[in-house]
Structures are given as structure tokens and as C-alpha cells.
Amino acid sequence: MKENRLKAALFDLDGVVFDTEPQYSVFWGSQCRLYHPEHPGLEHEIKGQTLTEIYDQWFSGPLKKEQPVITARLYDYERQMHYDYIEGFETLIADLRQHGVRTAVVTSSNVPKMESVYRHQPGFKSLFDAILTSEDFAASKPDPDCYLRAAQRLESQPSECIVFEDSFNGLKAGRAAQMKVVGLSTTNPEEAIRPLSDIQIADYRGINFETISKLL
């Protein structure tokens, strides 16, 4: 029987590479309470959605005129955010790359957001062979398009890829792409993401190439 070899590791960004989800909850909590006080906890429901999806579902119609205002607030907020790596992430990336595994970021974030990331983490780009943002996709998560495009970019088959995700939409996208999925419990509880992932981790401590390869 032919044994699959791990060729590509595909990472979502917020809650997977960076410990930013609590900061986004603060921002979107303030906006949701301002515009949708009738829907408490909305900031948790929209996790993992693109800005376009959030606007289309929650800030259309009479609120459409507020979109540029919210976008400006968001960009200002992102410029001031802290982009700290999830514990153990840099060690894992180094280990994967030493074993010849190609790496990519596959995020619903857009180019302006990524510019803020690059300013705060100048060495970020050097960790990845490809960075795919919302501008690169025909459809957003949970559609598998983003991960299938990333696999193609890294010249890998879905069976040779592992996805790292935290949001429900992202986990579903990895599953739909027929890739093995590592679920991070940084955004949702372990028990909630267990049905959508092959293993669940809180961070990357103790996770390495050998650990991940066993999933294939």
C-alpha cells in the first residue's frame, strides 16, 4: 500500500498562527452592541467569516451606509493590535520546513490586514511558501476552494496536506477539501471542534513533524 507523505501544512491566521481572536471579539463586540443590541453575542457567531460576509448578512439595507465607517474603525484597530504567535508555532514551522514540508497561510483576511501583520512581524513572510488571502478565493470558507487552491499552489494533493484551523467555517472547509484537519481550541471549546477535526490541540507545544505525519 502506498504511504502518503506530508507535503504541505496549511494554516489559517487568526486563532491559528496568531493569538488575536480575543482582540477581534472586543472590536466586533463593540460594533455589534452598537448596531445590533437586539442580538447579544453576535460577535461570536461571526467568527471565521470574511468582512464581506459579515456586511452582507448583518450590515446591509439601512446599515449599508455604516460599512465604510466600520471598515475605517477596523483598519485603525488592526494597526494597533498585537500579533503574537500561538505558543510553540515558530518551533513547529521550523521543524516542518526542516523536513521538507511546504507551508502556507490560507486566511479570510484581506491585503490591508496583512500589511498590518507584516509591519508588526517583519519575519512573517519568510515562514511560508505562500500566503493566500480573501482576494485569492472564488468562495469563502466553509467552501473548500481556498484550501484546494493552496494545495495546487504548493504542488500537493489534498491527501498530502494538513489543515490547521480554529473556526467552524475553517474546519468545515478543511474537511470539504478532504484534507486531514488539526483543530485548535483557541476560539471554540475542544468538544465543539472535535467532530470537525482529526486531533484537537490548545497550542503547538509538543507538536512536531512526527506527530502531524501520523495523521496521514
PDB file of C-alpha atoms in Angstrom:
ATOM      1  CA  MET A   1       0.000   0.000   0.000  1.00  0.00           C
ATOM      2  CA  LYS A   2       1.332   3.406  -0.955  1.00  0.00           C
ATOM      3  CA  GLU A   3       2.040   5.573   2.053  1.00  0.00           C
ATOM      4  CA  ASN A   4       1.033   9.230   1.880  1.00  0.00           C
ATOM      5  CA  ARG A   5       3.752  11.714   2.668  1.00  0.00           C
ATOM      6  CA  LEU A   6       3.112  15.043   4.310  1.00  0.00           C
ATOM      7  CA  LYS A   7       3.968  17.660   1.702  1.00  0.00           C
ATOM      8  CA  ALA A   8       2.062  20.751   2.783  1.00  0.00           C
ATOM      9  CA  ALA A   9       0.835  22.349   6.012  1.00  0.00           C
ATOM     10  CA  LEU A  10      -1.908  24.948   5.548  1.00  0.00           C
ATOM     11  CA  PHE A  11      -2.605  27.415   8.347  1.00  0.00           C
ATOM     12  CA  ASP A  12      -5.478  29.757   8.960  1.00  0.00           C
ATOM     13  CA  LEU A  13      -4.276  33.034  10.510  1.00  0.00           C
ATOM     14  CA  ASP A  14      -6.272  34.384  13.460  1.00  0.00           C
ATOM     15  CA  GLY A  15      -6.512  31.904  16.299  1.00  0.00           C
ATOM     16  CA  VAL A  16      -4.126  29.541  14.497  1.00  0.00           C
ATOM     17  CA  VAL A  17      -0.925  31.456  13.797  1.00  0.00           C
ATOM     18  CA  PHE A  18      -1.664  34.494  15.952  1.00  0.00           C
ATOM     19  CA  ASP A  19      -3.444  34.763  19.285  1.00  0.00           C
ATOM     20  CA  THR A  20      -5.708  37.516  18.004  1.00  0.00           C
ATOM     21  CA  GLU A  21      -9.229  36.138  18.431  1.00  0.00           C
ATOM     22  CA  PRO A  22      -9.804  37.743  21.863  1.00  0.00           C
ATOM     23  CA  GLN A  23      -8.871  41.117  20.354  1.00  0.00           C
ATOM     24  CA  TYR A  24     -11.335  40.698  17.488  1.00  0.00           C
ATOM     25  CA  SER A  25     -14.037  39.711  19.944  1.00  0.00           C
ATOM     26  CA  VAL A  26     -13.510  43.056  21.673  1.00  0.00           C
ATOM     27  CA  PHE A  27     -13.774  45.012  18.423  1.00  0.00           C
ATOM     28  CA  TRP A  28     -16.767  43.191  16.963  1.00  0.00           C
ATOM     29  CA  GLY A  29     -18.453  43.092  20.344  1.00  0.00           C
ATOM     30  CA  SER A  30     -18.405  46.900  20.416  1.00  0.00           C
ATOM     31  CA  GLN A  31     -19.776  47.164  16.868  1.00  0.00           C
ATOM     32  CA  CYS A  32     -22.438  44.506  17.346  1.00  0.00           C
ATOM     33  CA  ARG A  33     -23.691  46.090  20.560  1.00  0.00           C
ATOM     34  CA  LEU A  34     -23.833  49.442  18.777  1.00  0.00           C
ATOM     35  CA  TYR A  35     -25.707  48.273  15.681  1.00  0.00           C
ATOM     36  CA  HIS A  36     -27.400  45.065  16.849  1.00  0.00           C
ATOM     37  CA  PRO A  37     -28.197  45.405  20.549  1.00  0.00           C
ATOM     38  CA  GLU A  38     -31.095  43.007  19.966  1.00  0.00           C
ATOM     39  CA  HIS A  39     -28.633  40.189  19.194  1.00  0.00           C
ATOM     40  CA  PRO A  40     -26.272  39.691  22.173  1.00  0.00           C
ATOM     41  CA  GLY A  41     -23.238  37.509  21.466  1.00  0.00           C
ATOM     42  CA  LEU A  42     -23.293  38.187  17.719  1.00  0.00           C
ATOM     43  CA  GLU A  43     -19.520  38.750  17.741  1.00  0.00           C
ATOM     44  CA  HIS A  44     -19.070  35.041  18.487  1.00  0.00           C
ATOM     45  CA  GLU A  45     -21.394  33.925  15.696  1.00  0.00           C
ATOM     46  CA  ILE A  46     -19.464  35.791  13.010  1.00  0.00           C
ATOM     47  CA  LYS A  47     -16.057  34.324  13.856  1.00  0.00           C
ATOM     48  CA  GLY A  48     -14.319  32.962  10.770  1.00  0.00           C
ATOM     49  CA  GLN A  49     -16.431  34.961   8.313  1.00  0.00           C
ATOM     50  CA  THR A  50     -14.971  37.415   5.824  1.00  0.00           C
ATOM     51  CA  LEU A  51     -15.714  41.104   6.177  1.00  0.00           C
ATOM     52  CA  THR A  52     -17.890  40.895   3.060  1.00  0.00           C
ATOM     53  CA  GLU A  53     -19.932  38.065   4.565  1.00  0.00           C
ATOM     54  CA  ILE A  54     -20.397  39.970   7.824  1.00  0.00           C
ATOM     55  CA  TYR A  55     -21.528  43.056   5.948  1.00  0.00           C
ATOM     56  CA  ASP A  56     -23.866  41.170   3.620  1.00  0.00           C
ATOM     57  CA  GLN A  57     -25.589  39.364   6.473  1.00  0.00           C
ATOM     58  CA  TRP A  58     -25.602  41.949   9.248  1.00  0.00           C
ATOM     59  CA  PHE A  59     -24.820  45.402   7.846  1.00  0.00           C
ATOM     60  CA  SER A  60     -26.826  45.639   4.636  1.00  0.00           C
ATOM     61  CA  GLY A  61     -30.014  47.571   3.898  1.00  0.00           C
ATOM     62  CA  PRO A  62     -30.331  50.634   6.145  1.00  0.00           C
ATOM     63  CA  LEU A  63     -26.952  49.844   7.747  1.00  0.00           C
ATOM     64  CA  LYS A  64     -25.057  49.694   4.446  1.00  0.00           C
ATOM     65  CA  LYS A  65     -24.082  53.340   4.797  1.00  0.00           C
ATOM     66  CA  GLU A  66     -22.257  52.407   8.020  1.00  0.00           C
ATOM     67  CA  GLN A  67     -19.947  49.926   6.290  1.00  0.00           C
ATOM     68  CA  PRO A  68     -17.207  52.449   5.396  1.00  0.00           C
ATOM     69  CA  VAL A  69     -17.314  53.764   8.965  1.00  0.00           C
ATOM     70  CA  ILE A  70     -16.924  50.286  10.438  1.00  0.00           C
ATOM     71  CA  THR A  71     -14.169  49.416   7.949  1.00  0.00           C
ATOM     72  CA  ALA A  72     -12.193  52.513   8.927  1.00  0.00           C
ATOM     73  CA  ARG A  73     -12.586  51.628  12.606  1.00  0.00           C
ATOM     74  CA  LEU A  74     -11.486  48.054  11.903  1.00  0.00           C
ATOM     75  CA  TYR A  75      -8.359  49.086   9.988  1.00  0.00           C
ATOM     76  CA  ASP A  76      -7.422  51.537  12.737  1.00  0.00           C
ATOM     77  CA  TYR A  77      -7.936  48.787  15.297  1.00  0.00           C
ATOM     78  CA  GLU A  78      -5.869  46.234  13.347  1.00  0.00           C
ATOM     79  CA  ARG A  79      -2.976  48.672  13.069  1.00  0.00           C
ATOM     80  CA  GLN A  80      -2.842  48.785  16.881  1.00  0.00           C
ATOM     81  CA  MET A  81      -3.352  45.073  17.510  1.00  0.00           C
ATOM     82  CA  HIS A  82      -0.740  42.723  18.945  1.00  0.00           C
ATOM     83  CA  TYR A  83       0.239  39.881  16.617  1.00  0.00           C
ATOM     84  CA  ASP A  84       1.738  37.341  18.988  1.00  0.00           C
ATOM     85  CA  TYR A  85       2.354  33.797  17.768  1.00  0.00           C
ATOM     86  CA  ILE A  86       0.428  30.932  19.349  1.00  0.00           C
ATOM     87  CA  GLU A  87       2.807  29.216  21.761  1.00  0.00           C
ATOM     88  CA  GLY A  88       5.087  26.735  20.003  1.00  0.00           C
ATOM     89  CA  PHE A  89       4.133  27.839  16.492  1.00  0.00           C
ATOM     90  CA  GLU A  90       7.561  29.029  15.372  1.00  0.00           C
ATOM     91  CA  THR A  91       9.176  25.818  16.608  1.00  0.00           C
ATOM     92  CA  LEU A  92       6.658  23.705  14.690  1.00  0.00           C
ATOM     93  CA  ILE A  93       7.111  25.695  11.471  1.00  0.00           C
ATOM     94  CA  ALA A  94      10.890  25.327  11.678  1.00  0.00           C
ATOM     95  CA  ASP A  95      10.562  21.573  12.218  1.00  0.00           C
ATOM     96  CA  LEU A  96       8.144  21.141   9.316  1.00  0.00           C
ATOM     97  CA  ARG A  97      10.339  23.082   6.936  1.00  0.00           C
ATOM     98  CA  GLN A  98      13.434  21.135   8.009  1.00  0.00           C
ATOM     99  CA  HIS A  99      11.574  18.002   6.928  1.00  0.00           C
ATOM    100  CA  GLY A 100      10.774  19.486   3.516  1.00  0.00           C
ATOM    101  CA  VAL A 101       7.138  20.321   4.238  1.00  0.00           C
ATOM    102  CA  ARG A 102       5.893  23.377   2.369  1.00  0.00           C
ATOM    103  CA  THR A 103       3.798  25.862   4.331  1.00  0.00           C
ATOM    104  CA  ALA A 104       1.057  28.345   3.502  1.00  0.00           C
ATOM    105  CA  VAL A 105      -1.282  30.767   5.212  1.00  0.00           C
ATOM    106  CA  VAL A 106      -4.860  30.443   3.995  1.00  0.00           C
ATOM    107  CA  THR A 107      -6.853  33.287   5.526  1.00  0.00           C
ATOM    108  CA  SER A 108     -10.103  35.162   5.028  1.00  0.00           C
ATOM    109  CA  SER A 109      -8.186  38.325   5.949  1.00  0.00           C
ATOM    110  CA  ASN A 110      -7.565  40.835   3.184  1.00  0.00           C
ATOM    111  CA  VAL A 111      -4.425  42.563   1.926  1.00  0.00           C
ATOM    112  CA  PRO A 112      -4.785  45.707   4.120  1.00  0.00           C
ATOM    113  CA  LYS A 113      -4.968  43.483   7.208  1.00  0.00           C
ATOM    114  CA  MET A 114      -1.868  41.582   6.091  1.00  0.00           C
ATOM    115  CA  GLU A 115       0.057  44.826   5.719  1.00  0.00           C
ATOM    116  CA  SER A 116      -0.529  45.401   9.439  1.00  0.00           C
ATOM    117  CA  VAL A 117       0.753  41.893  10.132  1.00  0.00           C
ATOM    118  CA  TYR A 118       3.930  42.495   8.119  1.00  0.00           C
ATOM    119  CA  ARG A 119       4.635  45.717   9.980  1.00  0.00           C
ATOM    120  CA  HIS A 120       4.346  44.015  13.367  1.00  0.00           C
ATOM    121  CA  GLN A 121       6.082  40.755  12.362  1.00  0.00           C
ATOM    122  CA  PRO A 122       8.750  41.590   9.731  1.00  0.00           C
ATOM    123  CA  GLY A 123       9.891  37.952   9.547  1.00  0.00           C
ATOM    124  CA  PHE A 124       6.405  36.586   8.937  1.00  0.00           C
ATOM    125  CA  LYS A 125       6.674  36.123   5.165  1.00  0.00           C
ATOM    126  CA  SER A 126       9.852  34.059   5.487  1.00  0.00           C
ATOM    127  CA  LEU A 127       7.940  31.338   7.384  1.00  0.00           C
ATOM    128  CA  PHE A 128       5.683  30.483   4.443  1.00  0.00           C
ATOM    129  CA  ASP A 129       5.973  29.398   0.831  1.00  0.00           C
ATOM    130  CA  ALA A 130       2.648  31.055   0.013  1.00  0.00           C
ATOM    131  CA  ILE A 131       0.197  33.485   1.605  1.00  0.00           C
ATOM    132  CA  LEU A 132      -3.357  33.327   0.288  1.00  0.00           C
ATOM    133  CA  THR A 133      -5.856  35.995   1.324  1.00  0.00           C
ATOM    134  CA  SER A 134      -9.535  36.628   0.629  1.00  0.00           C
ATOM    135  CA  GLU A 135      -8.617  38.263  -2.688  1.00  0.00           C
ATOM    136  CA  ASP A 136      -7.319  34.881  -3.943  1.00  0.00           C
ATOM    137  CA  PHE A 137     -10.525  32.882  -3.499  1.00  0.00           C
ATOM    138  CA  ALA A 138     -13.611  32.372  -5.587  1.00  0.00           C
ATOM    139  CA  ALA A 139     -15.600  31.341  -2.500  1.00  0.00           C
ATOM    140  CA  SER A 140     -15.072  31.801   1.229  1.00  0.00           C
ATOM    141  CA  LYS A 141     -14.868  29.167   3.948  1.00  0.00           C
ATOM    142  CA  PRO A 142     -16.647  26.771   4.572  1.00  0.00           C
ATOM    143  CA  ASP A 143     -16.256  26.271   0.816  1.00  0.00           C
ATOM    144  CA  PRO A 144     -13.079  24.200   0.201  1.00  0.00           C
ATOM    145  CA  ASP A 145     -11.921  26.452  -2.666  1.00  0.00           C
ATOM    146  CA  CYS A 146      -9.303  28.244  -0.556  1.00  0.00           C
ATOM    147  CA  TYR A 147      -7.592  25.055   0.606  1.00  0.00           C
ATOM    148  CA  LEU A 148      -7.757  23.394  -2.791  1.00  0.00           C
ATOM    149  CA  ARG A 149      -6.115  26.459  -4.335  1.00  0.00           C
ATOM    150  CA  ALA A 150      -3.429  26.415  -1.646  1.00  0.00           C
ATOM    151  CA  ALA A 151      -2.689  22.732  -2.326  1.00  0.00           C
ATOM    152  CA  GLN A 152      -2.391  23.495  -6.027  1.00  0.00           C
ATOM    153  CA  ARG A 153      -0.084  26.432  -5.311  1.00  0.00           C
ATOM    154  CA  LEU A 154       2.172  24.139  -3.278  1.00  0.00           C
ATOM    155  CA  GLU A 155       2.003  21.380  -5.896  1.00  0.00           C
ATOM    156  CA  SER A 156       0.402  18.929  -3.464  1.00  0.00           C
ATOM    157  CA  GLN A 157      -2.605  16.632  -3.487  1.00  0.00           C
ATOM    158  CA  PRO A 158      -5.290  17.054  -0.805  1.00  0.00           C
ATOM    159  CA  SER A 159      -4.240  13.704   0.684  1.00  0.00           C
ATOM    160  CA  GLU A 160      -0.742  15.154   1.202  1.00  0.00           C
ATOM    161  CA  CYS A 161      -1.961  18.255   3.078  1.00  0.00           C
ATOM    162  CA  ILE A 162      -2.861  19.022   6.679  1.00  0.00           C
ATOM    163  CA  VAL A 163      -5.046  21.968   7.633  1.00  0.00           C
ATOM    164  CA  PHE A 164      -4.764  23.895  10.913  1.00  0.00           C
ATOM    165  CA  GLU A 165      -7.990  25.697  11.817  1.00  0.00           C
ATOM    166  CA  ASP A 166      -9.957  27.075  14.766  1.00  0.00           C
ATOM    167  CA  SER A 167     -13.284  28.389  13.417  1.00  0.00           C
ATOM    168  CA  PHE A 168     -16.221  26.191  12.453  1.00  0.00           C
ATOM    169  CA  ASN A 169     -16.215  27.519   8.882  1.00  0.00           C
ATOM    170  CA  GLY A 170     -12.495  26.868   8.546  1.00  0.00           C
ATOM    171  CA  LEU A 171     -12.718  23.361   9.970  1.00  0.00           C
ATOM    172  CA  LYS A 172     -15.568  22.573   7.582  1.00  0.00           C
ATOM    173  CA  ALA A 173     -13.517  23.930   4.670  1.00  0.00           C
ATOM    174  CA  GLY A 174     -10.620  21.632   5.520  1.00  0.00           C
ATOM    175  CA  ARG A 175     -12.959  18.662   5.798  1.00  0.00           C
ATOM    176  CA  ALA A 176     -14.660  19.550   2.494  1.00  0.00           C
ATOM    177  CA  ALA A 177     -11.240  19.700   0.816  1.00  0.00           C
ATOM    178  CA  GLN A 178     -10.747  16.101   2.003  1.00  0.00           C
ATOM    179  CA  MET A 179      -7.657  17.016   3.985  1.00  0.00           C
ATOM    180  CA  LYS A 180      -6.680  15.974   7.488  1.00  0.00           C
ATOM    181  CA  VAL A 181      -7.582  18.704   9.974  1.00  0.00           C
ATOM    182  CA  VAL A 182      -5.933  19.815  13.208  1.00  0.00           C
ATOM    183  CA  GLY A 183      -8.382  21.803  15.315  1.00  0.00           C
ATOM    184  CA  LEU A 184      -7.145  24.488  17.689  1.00  0.00           C
ATOM    185  CA  SER A 185      -9.312  25.185  20.710  1.00  0.00           C
ATOM    186  CA  THR A 186      -8.296  28.852  20.772  1.00  0.00           C
ATOM    187  CA  THR A 187     -11.714  30.098  19.654  1.00  0.00           C
ATOM    188  CA  ASN A 188     -14.162  27.285  20.376  1.00  0.00           C
ATOM    189  CA  PRO A 189     -14.098  24.564  23.063  1.00  0.00           C
ATOM    190  CA  GLU A 190     -12.354  21.276  22.287  1.00  0.00           C
ATOM    191  CA  GLU A 191     -15.587  19.312  22.488  1.00  0.00           C
ATOM    192  CA  ALA A 192     -17.231  21.638  19.955  1.00  0.00           C
ATOM    193  CA  ILE A 193     -14.496  21.254  17.316  1.00  0.00           C
ATOM    194  CA  ARG A 194     -13.889  17.527  17.867  1.00  0.00           C
ATOM    195  CA  PRO A 195     -16.449  16.359  15.246  1.00  0.00           C
ATOM    196  CA  LEU A 196     -14.785  18.551  12.601  1.00  0.00           C
ATOM    197  CA  SER A 197     -11.115  17.712  13.257  1.00  0.00           C
ATOM    198  CA  ASP A 198      -8.816  14.690  13.451  1.00  0.00           C
ATOM    199  CA  ILE A 199      -6.976  15.908  16.544  1.00  0.00           C
ATOM    200  CA  GLN A 200      -7.508  18.872  18.836  1.00  0.00           C
ATOM    201  CA  ILE A 201      -4.770  20.991  20.414  1.00  0.00           C
ATOM    202  CA  ALA A 202      -4.680  24.083  22.620  1.00  0.00           C
ATOM    203  CA  ASP A 203      -1.333  25.267  21.206  1.00  0.00           C
ATOM    204  CA  TYR A 204       1.699  23.813  19.432  1.00  0.00           C
ATOM    205  CA  ARG A 205       3.752  22.707  22.409  1.00  0.00           C
ATOM    206  CA  GLY A 206       4.774  19.095  21.922  1.00  0.00           C
ATOM    207  CA  ILE A 207       3.541  19.073  18.300  1.00  0.00           C
ATOM    208  CA  ASN A 208       6.116  18.322  15.599  1.00  0.00           C
ATOM    209  CA  PHE A 209       6.591  16.777  12.157  1.00  0.00           C
ATOM    210  CA  GLU A 210       6.351  13.237  13.502  1.00  0.00           C
ATOM    211  CA  THR A 211       3.140  13.987  15.396  1.00  0.00           C
ATOM    212  CA  ILE A 212       1.466  15.549  12.384  1.00  0.00           C
ATOM    213  CA  SER A 213       2.703  12.961   9.878  1.00  0.00           C
ATOM    214  CA  LYS A 214       0.908  10.194  11.769  1.00  0.00           C
ATOM    215  CA  LEU A 215      -2.425  11.722  10.734  1.00  0.00           C
ATOM    216  CA  LEU A 216      -1.856  10.808   7.077  1.00  0.00           C
TER     217      LEU A 216
END
